[in-house]
């Protein structure tokens, strides 16, 4: 069976003749973009690599509103950070952005930008989560409706953040309970799946009455989002968050997977995210992949390095517990590489029953994935896809898209007021990524320089481009 699946994949694979041709991430694909877009990208990436801007982003935004007025400061943000990283506010704006991406060979992965739950969410009961629930349903509809040419069924993906639908307090409590021996029977995915499906009351002994009610309401929201997404042929990629929440999030994903990732469903409709910067991720991923295989369930994974490094370490220091994260960047990269290998092998055995998103801006990881896909005979536009953030690493996304791989850009959308705090927090979490975007800046400035002076990239240097802007 395994051999047959592999054979089917091999026969569909892209580059069959000759050796593997590494993709070139040298910015050649920038020719697809306008000069205005490239200039904005360079400016914004430079700004974001400046630590004070990221650290004091929210305060600076408040100051600029006070000094310039909300209209002018809003216009400045729209022309810069918002324009670079956000698709827009209205469905029409998002559609425009997505159509532009499609012409470049890229696909959308919409994400509802939700900030941390406000204190008032606890006090106002379910209202905040119900608001997010409606936003998720609209996001499903938007994901389905924005594509000019949706392509084969099952190509539409969307991100889902569980803590937008259920409180972090509850996820924390469930996580502590899950970690206790013997709790697994009471909190099994089967039991949660049954409660989701039937709508019957679920009583968990470690929770008080109010928490049990909130759990019930959360399960109902998750179930209805998944149901709607399935009906609209939109696959849900559930985000991973902090280690003090992730076990509860995974339990909820497992419950959803039992209902929506069944053998006759056409691949996984609910995916989980695995963070390679955690020491135990490879082992958990291996066990989860095997369990899905045994249960005959489809398995979907978004593989990331992980975004909450500083907070994870701070929490471990604070509680005097072992740091759950890898020792250093190199160890995280090794872990990413092992997880990637594990998943690609798994895809080559299980075919369309196993899907993977290589969600990384890292050129080495992307190169490893494309090489192994070729070696294992995994088709370019099959169960493996790539993911990068809108406005980041276009030299990688464009090169992949032009070569025929399935590439998704994670796209937040919404009003300035909703999105800017979200962006600043993401920038704070991804400081190292923004600082690591230096290569992208160099490639952008080379391309801009080439457009002004003709094709002599060696002459380009960041200082020259700064002079060029001043003289424009
Ligand atoms: C489409 C998409 C979806 C995403 N979804 C999620 C999600 O659900 N959950 C989530 O947590 N993140 C998510 N991320 C963010 C992701 O985890 C990374 O933070 C981000 O992509 C940077 O990693 P990289 O591989 O792209 O780049 P690189 O620059 O190669 O790697 C940077 C990463 O390396 C790790 N790192 C850096 N320094 C150290 C150190 N000293 N010790 C150990 N590790 C270190 C950190 O994880 C850091 O984010 C997502 C990213 C994308 C593109």
Coordinates of C-alpha atoms and ligand atoms in Angstrom, one line a residue:
X1 CA 0.0 0.0 0.0
X2 CA 2.8 2.4 1.0
X3 CA 4.7 1.6 -2.1
X4 CA 1.6 2.1 -4.2
X5 CA 1.0 5.6 -2.7
X6 CA 4.6 6.5 -3.3
X7 CA 4.4 5.3 -6.8
X8 CA 1.3 7.3 -7.5
X9 CA 3.0 10.4 -6.1
X10 CA 6.2 9.7 -8.1
X11 CA 4.2 9.5 -11.3
X12 CA 2.7 13.0 -10.7
X13 CA 5.9 14.6 -9.5
X14 CA 7.2 17.7 -11.2
X15 CA 10.9 17.6 -12.1
X16 CA 11.3 14.0 -13.2
X17 CA 14.2 14.2 -15.6
X18 CA 17.8 15.1 -14.6
X19 CA 19.0 16.0 -11.1
X20 CA 17.3 18.2 -8.6
X21 CA 17.6 21.9 -9.5
X22 CA 17.9 24.1 -6.4
X23 CA 15.6 27.2 -6.5
X24 CA 17.4 30.5 -6.6
X25 CA 16.4 32.9 -3.9
X26 CA 18.5 35.8 -5.4
X27 CA 15.6 38.2 -5.8
X28 CA 15.3 37.5 -9.5
X29 CA 11.5 37.1 -9.0
X30 CA 11.3 40.7 -7.9
X31 CA 11.0 41.6 -11.6
X32 CA 7.3 40.7 -11.1
X33 CA 6.8 43.6 -8.6
X34 CA 6.4 47.3 -9.2
X35 CA 9.0 49.8 -8.1
X36 CA 6.6 51.5 -5.6
X37 CA 5.9 48.2 -3.9
X38 CA 9.6 47.3 -3.7
X39 CA 10.5 50.7 -2.3
X40 CA 7.8 50.5 0.4
X41 CA 9.0 47.0 1.3
X42 CA 12.5 48.1 1.7
X43 CA 11.6 51.1 3.8
X44 CA 9.2 49.2 6.0
X45 CA 11.6 46.3 6.6
X46 CA 14.3 48.7 7.5
X47 CA 12.0 50.5 9.9
X48 CA 10.9 47.2 11.5
X49 CA 14.5 46.1 12.0
X50 CA 15.0 49.1 14.2
X51 CA 14.4 47.8 17.8
X52 CA 13.0 50.9 19.4
X53 CA 10.2 51.1 16.8
X54 CA 9.1 47.6 17.6
X55 CA 9.5 47.9 21.4
X56 CA 7.6 51.2 21.7
X57 CA 5.4 50.8 18.6
X58 CA 2.1 51.3 20.4
X59 CA 3.3 54.4 22.3
X60 CA 4.7 55.8 19.1
X61 CA 1.4 55.2 17.3
X62 CA -0.4 57.1 20.1
X63 CA 2.1 60.0 19.9
X64 CA 1.8 60.3 16.2
X65 CA -2.0 60.4 16.5
X66 CA -1.8 63.1 19.0
X67 CA 0.8 65.2 17.0
X68 CA -0.5 64.7 13.5
X69 CA -4.2 63.9 14.1
X70 CA -5.8 60.6 13.4
X71 CA -6.3 61.2 9.7
X72 CA -2.7 62.0 8.8
X73 CA -1.2 59.4 11.1
X74 CA -3.6 56.8 9.7
X75 CA -2.6 57.8 6.1
X76 CA 1.1 57.4 7.0
X77 CA 0.4 53.9 8.5
X78 CA -1.6 52.9 5.5
X79 CA 1.2 53.9 3.2
X80 CA 3.8 52.0 5.2
X81 CA 3.4 49.2 7.8
X82 CA -0.3 48.6 7.3
X83 CA 0.0 48.7 3.5
X84 CA 3.0 46.3 3.6
X85 CA 1.6 43.6 6.0
X86 CA -2.2 43.9 5.8
X87 CA -4.6 43.1 2.9
X88 CA -7.0 45.9 3.7
X89 CA -10.2 46.5 5.7
X90 CA -13.1 45.7 3.4
X91 CA -13.9 42.5 1.5
X92 CA -13.2 44.5 -1.7
X93 CA -9.7 45.5 -0.6
X94 CA -8.9 42.0 0.6
X95 CA -10.1 40.7 -2.8
X96 CA -7.9 43.2 -4.6
X97 CA -4.8 42.1 -2.6
X98 CA -5.5 38.4 -3.2
X99 CA -6.0 38.9 -6.9
X100 CA -2.7 40.6 -7.1
X101 CA -1.1 37.7 -5.2
X102 CA -2.8 35.2 -7.5
X103 CA -1.2 36.9 -10.6
X104 CA 2.1 36.3 -8.9
X105 CA 1.4 32.6 -8.3
X106 CA 0.6 33.0 -4.6
X107 CA -2.5 31.9 -2.6
X108 CA -4.1 33.5 0.4
X109 CA -4.2 32.2 4.0
X110 CA -6.5 34.6 5.7
X111 CA -6.1 35.2 9.4
X112 CA -8.6 37.1 11.6
X113 CA -6.3 39.3 13.7
X114 CA -7.3 38.8 17.3
X115 CA -5.4 40.4 20.1
X116 CA -5.0 38.8 23.5
X117 CA -8.4 38.5 25.2
X118 CA -9.2 41.7 27.1
X119 CA -9.8 41.6 30.8
X120 CA -13.4 42.6 30.1
X121 CA -13.9 39.3 28.2
X122 CA -14.0 37.5 31.5
X123 CA -16.4 40.0 32.9
X124 CA -18.8 40.2 29.9
X125 CA -19.2 36.5 29.6
X126 CA -19.4 35.1 26.1
X127 CA -19.8 38.3 24.1
X128 CA -16.2 38.8 23.1
X129 CA -15.8 35.1 22.0
X130 CA -19.2 35.3 20.1
X131 CA -17.9 38.4 18.3
X132 CA -14.8 36.5 17.3
X133 CA -16.9 33.5 16.3
X134 CA -18.9 35.7 13.8
X135 CA -15.6 37.1 12.5
X136 CA -14.3 33.5 11.9
X137 CA -17.5 32.6 10.0
X138 CA -17.1 35.7 7.8
X139 CA -13.4 34.8 7.3
X140 CA -14.5 31.3 6.0
X141 CA -16.9 33.0 3.6
X142 CA -14.3 35.5 2.5
X143 CA -11.7 32.8 2.0
X144 CA -14.1 31.0 -0.2
X145 CA -15.4 34.0 -2.0
X146 CA -12.3 36.0 -2.8
X147 CA -10.7 33.7 -5.3
X148 CA -11.3 34.4 -9.0
X149 CA -10.3 30.9 -9.8
X150 CA -10.6 28.7 -6.7
X151 CA -8.8 25.7 -8.3
X152 CA -9.4 22.2 -7.1
X153 CA -11.5 21.7 -4.0
X154 CA -9.5 21.6 -0.9
X155 CA -6.9 24.3 -1.9
X156 CA -8.5 27.0 0.3
X157 CA -6.8 27.3 3.7
X158 CA -7.5 29.6 6.6
X159 CA -5.8 30.2 10.0
X160 CA -7.8 29.7 13.2
X161 CA -6.8 30.9 16.7
X162 CA -8.5 28.8 19.3
X163 CA -8.0 31.4 22.1
X164 CA -10.2 33.7 20.1
X165 CA -13.1 31.3 20.8
X166 CA -12.3 30.0 24.2
X167 CA -10.6 31.7 27.2
X168 CA -6.9 31.3 27.9
X169 CA -7.9 30.8 31.5
X170 CA -9.9 27.7 30.6
X171 CA -7.1 26.4 28.3
X172 CA -4.6 26.9 31.1
X173 CA -6.8 24.9 33.6
X174 CA -7.4 22.2 31.1
X175 CA -3.7 22.0 30.3
X176 CA -2.8 21.5 34.0
X177 CA -5.5 18.8 34.3
X178 CA -4.4 17.0 31.1
X179 CA -0.8 16.8 32.6
X180 CA -2.2 15.0 35.6
X181 CA -2.0 11.1 35.4
X182 CA -5.4 9.5 34.9
X183 CA -7.1 12.6 33.5
X184 CA -7.1 11.3 30.0
X185 CA -10.3 9.3 30.3
X186 CA -12.3 12.3 31.4
X187 CA -10.8 14.6 28.8
X188 CA -10.5 12.3 25.9
X189 CA -10.9 13.7 22.3
X190 CA -13.7 11.1 21.8
X191 CA -15.7 12.6 24.7
X192 CA -15.2 16.1 23.5
X193 CA -16.0 15.1 19.9
X194 CA -19.2 13.5 21.1
X195 CA -20.2 16.6 23.1
X196 CA -19.5 18.8 20.1
X197 CA -21.6 16.7 17.8
X198 CA -24.5 16.1 20.0
X199 CA -24.5 19.4 21.8
X200 CA -25.1 17.5 25.0
X201 CA -23.7 18.9 28.3
X202 CA -20.2 17.9 29.2
X203 CA -19.3 18.0 32.9
X204 CA -15.5 18.0 33.6
X205 CA -14.8 17.4 37.3
X206 CA -11.8 19.8 37.5
X207 CA -13.9 22.7 36.3
X208 CA -16.5 24.7 38.2
X209 CA -20.0 25.3 36.9
X210 CA -19.2 28.5 35.1
X211 CA -16.1 27.0 33.4
X212 CA -18.1 24.0 32.3
X213 CA -20.6 26.3 30.7
X214 CA -17.8 28.2 29.0
X215 CA -16.3 24.9 27.8
X216 CA -19.7 23.9 26.4
X217 CA -20.1 27.2 24.6
X218 CA -16.5 27.0 23.3
X219 CA -17.0 23.5 21.9
X220 CA -20.1 24.7 20.2
X221 CA -18.3 27.6 18.6
X222 CA -15.4 25.4 17.4
X223 CA -17.8 22.8 16.0
X224 CA -19.8 25.4 14.1
X225 CA -16.7 27.1 12.6
X226 CA -15.4 23.7 11.5
X227 CA -18.8 22.7 10.1
X228 CA -19.1 25.9 8.1
X229 CA -15.5 25.6 6.9
X230 CA -16.1 22.1 5.8
X231 CA -19.3 23.1 3.9
X232 CA -17.4 25.8 2.2
X233 CA -14.4 23.6 1.4
X234 CA -12.0 25.6 3.6
X235 CA -9.3 23.8 5.5
X236 CA -8.7 25.2 9.0
X237 CA -5.1 25.5 10.2
X238 CA -5.2 25.9 14.0
X239 CA -2.4 28.1 15.4
X240 CA 0.0 26.9 18.2
X241 CA 0.4 29.2 21.1
X242 CA 2.2 28.9 24.5
X243 CA 3.2 25.6 26.1
X244 CA 0.9 26.4 29.0
X245 CA -2.0 26.3 26.5
X246 CA -0.9 24.0 23.7
X247 CA -2.0 20.6 25.3
X248 CA -5.6 22.0 25.7
X249 CA -5.5 23.4 22.1
X250 CA -4.2 20.0 20.8
X251 CA -7.0 18.2 22.7
X252 CA -9.6 20.4 21.0
X253 CA -7.9 19.9 17.6
X254 CA -7.9 16.1 18.1
X255 CA -11.6 16.2 18.9
X256 CA -12.3 18.3 15.8
X257 CA -10.1 15.9 13.7
X258 CA -12.1 12.9 14.8
X259 CA -15.2 14.5 13.3
X260 CA -13.7 16.2 10.2
X261 CA -10.6 14.3 9.2
X262 CA -12.3 10.9 8.6
X263 CA -11.2 8.6 5.8
X264 CA -13.9 9.6 3.3
X265 CA -13.6 13.4 3.8
X266 CA -10.9 14.2 1.2
X267 CA -7.9 14.9 3.4
X268 CA -7.6 16.8 6.7
X269 CA -10.0 19.7 7.2
X270 CA -8.5 20.6 10.6
X271 CA -4.7 20.9 11.0
X272 CA -2.6 21.4 14.0
X273 CA 0.6 23.5 14.3
X274 CA 3.9 22.1 15.6
X275 CA 6.6 24.4 16.9
X276 CA 10.1 23.1 16.3
X277 CA 11.7 25.3 18.9
X278 CA 10.2 23.1 21.6
X279 CA 12.3 20.2 22.8
X280 CA 9.6 17.6 22.7
X281 CA 8.1 18.5 19.3
X282 CA 9.7 15.8 17.2
X283 CA 8.5 13.1 19.5
X284 CA 4.9 14.5 19.8
X285 CA 4.7 14.9 16.0
X286 CA 5.9 11.3 15.5
X287 CA 3.3 10.0 17.9
X288 CA 0.5 12.1 16.5
X289 CA 1.3 11.1 12.9
X290 CA 1.3 7.4 13.9
X291 CA -1.9 7.7 15.9
X292 CA -3.7 9.4 13.0
X293 CA -2.5 6.6 10.7
X294 CA -3.7 3.9 13.1
X295 CA -7.1 5.6 13.5
X296 CA -7.4 5.9 9.7
X297 CA -7.7 9.7 10.1
X298 CA -6.2 12.2 7.7
X299 CA -3.4 14.3 9.3
X300 CA -2.6 18.0 8.6
X301 CA 0.4 19.9 10.0
X302 CA 1.6 23.4 9.8
X303 CA 5.3 23.2 10.8
X304 CA 6.8 26.4 12.2
X305 CA 9.9 27.2 14.3
X306 CA 7.8 29.0 17.0
X307 CA 7.0 32.6 17.8
X308 CA 6.9 32.9 21.6
X309 CA 10.5 32.2 22.5
X310 CA 11.1 35.1 25.0
X311 CA 7.8 34.5 26.8
X312 CA 8.4 30.8 27.1
X313 CA 11.8 31.3 28.6
X314 CA 10.5 34.1 30.9
X315 CA 7.7 31.8 32.2
X316 CA 10.1 28.9 32.8
X317 CA 12.5 31.3 34.7
X318 CA 9.6 32.7 36.7
X319 CA 8.4 29.3 37.8
X320 CA 11.8 27.7 38.2
X321 CA 10.9 25.0 35.7
X322 CA 12.9 23.6 32.8
X323 CA 13.0 25.8 29.7
X324 CA 10.9 23.9 27.2
X325 CA 12.6 25.6 24.2
X326 CA 15.7 24.4 22.3
X327 CA 19.1 25.7 23.6
X328 CA 19.8 28.0 20.6
X329 CA 18.9 28.9 17.1
X330 CA 20.9 26.1 15.6
X331 CA 19.2 23.5 17.8
X332 CA 15.8 24.8 16.7
X333 CA 16.9 24.6 13.0
X334 CA 18.1 21.0 13.5
X335 CA 14.7 20.2 15.1
X336 CA 12.9 21.9 12.2
X337 CA 14.9 19.8 9.8
X338 CA 14.1 16.5 11.6
X339 CA 10.4 17.3 11.8
X340 CA 10.4 18.3 8.2
X341 CA 12.0 15.0 7.2
X342 CA 9.5 13.1 9.4
X343 CA 6.5 14.8 7.8
X344 CA 7.8 14.5 4.2
X345 CA 8.4 10.8 4.7
X346 CA 5.0 10.5 6.2
X347 CA 3.4 12.3 3.2
X348 CA 5.2 10.1 0.8
X349 CA 3.7 7.1 2.5
X350 CA 0.2 8.3 3.1
X351 CA -0.3 10.5 0.1
X352 CA -3.2 12.9 0.2
X353 CA -4.2 11.6 3.7
X354 CA -1.3 13.6 5.1
X355 CA -0.9 17.4 4.4
X356 CA 2.0 19.6 5.4
X357 CA 2.6 23.4 5.3
X358 CA 6.2 24.3 5.5
X359 CA 5.6 27.6 7.3
X360 CA 9.0 29.3 7.3
X361 CA 10.9 32.1 5.7
X362 CA 14.1 30.3 6.1
X363 CA 15.8 29.6 2.8
X364 CA 17.6 26.5 4.0
X365 CA 14.4 24.9 5.3
X366 CA 12.6 25.7 2.1
X367 CA 15.5 24.3 0.1
X368 CA 15.5 21.1 2.1
X369 CA 11.8 20.7 1.6
X370 CA 11.9 21.2 -2.1
X371 CA 14.9 18.8 -2.4
X372 CA 13.3 16.1 -0.4
X373 CA 10.0 16.5 -2.2
X374 CA 11.8 15.8 -5.4
X375 CA 13.7 12.8 -4.0
X376 CA 10.5 11.3 -2.5
X377 CA 8.4 12.0 -5.6
X378 CA 6.0 14.4 -3.9
X379 CA 4.2 16.5 -6.5
X380 CA 4.8 20.2 -6.5
X381 CA 1.2 21.1 -6.1
X382 CA 0.1 18.2 -3.9
X383 CA -0.2 17.7 -0.2
X384 CA 2.8 19.8 0.7
X385 CA 2.6 23.6 0.5
X386 CA 4.6 26.5 1.8
X387 CA 3.6 29.5 4.0
X388 CA 5.1 32.9 4.6
X389 CA 3.7 36.1 6.0
X390 CA 2.3 38.8 3.7
X391 CA 4.9 41.4 3.1
X392 CA 7.8 39.2 4.2
X393 CA 10.3 37.1 2.3
X394 CA 8.7 37.8 -1.1
X395 CA 12.0 36.7 -2.8
X396 CA 11.3 33.2 -1.4
X397 CA 7.5 33.1 -2.0
X398 CA 7.8 34.4 -5.5
X399 CA 10.6 32.0 -6.5
X400 CA 8.5 29.0 -5.1
X401 CA 5.3 30.2 -6.8
X402 CA 7.0 30.7 -10.1
X403 CA 8.4 27.2 -9.9
X404 CA 4.9 25.8 -9.5
X405 CA 4.9 25.0 -5.8
X406 CA 1.8 25.8 -3.7
X407 CA 2.6 28.9 -1.7
X408 CA 0.3 30.7 0.8
X409 CA 0.7 34.1 2.2
X410 CA -0.7 34.5 5.7
X411 CA -2.9 37.6 5.5
X412 CA -4.3 39.6 8.3
X413 CA -7.0 42.0 7.4
X414 CA -9.2 44.5 9.3
X415 CA -9.3 48.2 10.3
X416 CA -6.2 50.1 11.3
X417 CA -7.4 50.2 15.0
X418 CA -7.9 46.4 15.0
X419 CA -4.8 45.4 13.1
X420 CA -2.0 47.8 14.3
X421 CA -1.8 46.5 17.9
X422 CA -1.9 43.0 16.5
X423 CA 1.0 43.8 14.1
X424 CA 3.1 45.4 16.8
X425 CA 2.7 42.4 19.0
X426 CA 3.6 40.0 16.2
X427 CA 6.6 42.2 15.4
X428 CA 7.7 42.0 19.0
X429 CA 7.3 38.2 19.0
X430 CA 9.2 38.0 15.7
X431 CA 12.0 40.5 16.4
X432 CA 14.7 38.0 15.3
X433 CA 12.9 37.4 12.0
X434 CA 12.6 41.1 11.3
X435 CA 16.2 41.6 12.1
X436 CA 17.1 38.6 10.0
X437 CA 15.3 40.2 7.0
X438 CA 18.6 41.9 6.1
X439 CA 19.2 39.6 3.2
X440 CA 15.7 40.5 1.8
X441 CA 16.6 44.2 2.3
X442 CA 19.8 43.7 0.4
X443 CA 18.0 42.0 -2.5
X444 CA 15.4 44.7 -2.6
X445 CA 17.9 47.4 -2.8
X446 CA 19.8 45.6 -5.5
X447 CA 16.7 45.3 -7.6
X448 CA 15.8 49.0 -7.0
X449 CA 19.3 50.0 -7.9
X450 CA 19.2 47.9 -11.0
X451 CA 16.1 49.6 -12.1
X452 CA 17.6 53.0 -11.7
X453 CA 21.1 52.3 -13.2
X454 CA 20.7 49.2 -15.3
X455 CA 21.7 45.7 -14.4
X456 CA 24.8 46.2 -12.2
X457 CA 23.8 44.7 -8.9
X458 CA 27.4 44.7 -7.5
X459 CA 27.3 48.4 -7.3
X460 CA 24.2 48.4 -5.0
X461 CA 24.5 48.9 -1.4
X462 CA 22.0 50.0 1.2
X463 CA 23.6 53.5 1.5
X464 CA 23.3 54.1 -2.2
X465 CA 19.6 53.3 -2.1
X466 CA 19.1 55.7 0.8
X467 CA 20.8 58.4 -1.3
X468 CA 18.6 57.4 -4.3
X469 CA 15.4 57.9 -2.3
X470 CA 16.6 61.3 -1.0
X471 CA 17.2 62.4 -4.6
X472 CA 13.9 61.2 -5.9
Ligands
LIG1 C1 2.3 30.9 7.7 C2 2.8 31.0 9.1 C3 2.1 30.6 10.2 C4 2.6 30.7 11.5 N1 1.9 30.2 12.5 C5 2.5 30.1 13.7 C6 1.8 29.5 14.8 O1 0.7 29.0 14.7 N2 2.4 29.5 16.0 C7 3.7 30.0 16.2 O2 4.2 29.9 17.3 N3 4.3 30.6 15.2 C8 3.7 30.7 14.0 N4 4.4 31.3 13.0 C9 5.7 32.0 13.2 C10 6.9 31.1 13.2 O3 6.8 30.2 14.4 C11 8.2 31.8 13.3 O4 8.2 32.6 14.4 C12 8.6 32.6 12.1 O5 8.1 32.0 10.9 C13 10.1 32.7 12.0 O6 10.7 31.5 11.8 P1 11.4 31.2 10.3 O7 11.6 29.7 10.2 O8 10.5 31.8 9.3 O9 12.7 32.1 10.3 P2 14.1 32.0 11.0 O10 14.6 33.4 11.0 O11 15.0 31.0 10.4 O12 13.9 31.5 12.5 C14 13.6 32.4 13.5 C15 13.0 31.5 14.6 O13 14.1 30.7 15.1 C16 13.8 30.4 16.5 N5 14.9 31.0 17.3 C17 15.5 32.2 17.1 N6 16.5 32.4 18.1 C18 16.5 31.3 18.8 C19 17.3 30.9 20.0 N7 18.2 31.7 20.5 N8 17.0 29.7 20.5 C20 16.1 28.9 20.0 N9 15.3 29.2 18.9 C21 15.5 30.4 18.3 C22 12.5 31.1 16.9 O14 11.5 30.2 16.7 C23 12.4 32.2 15.8 O15 11.1 32.6 15.6 C24 3.9 31.2 11.7 C25 4.6 31.7 10.6 C26 4.1 31.6 9.3 C27 5.0 32.0 8.1

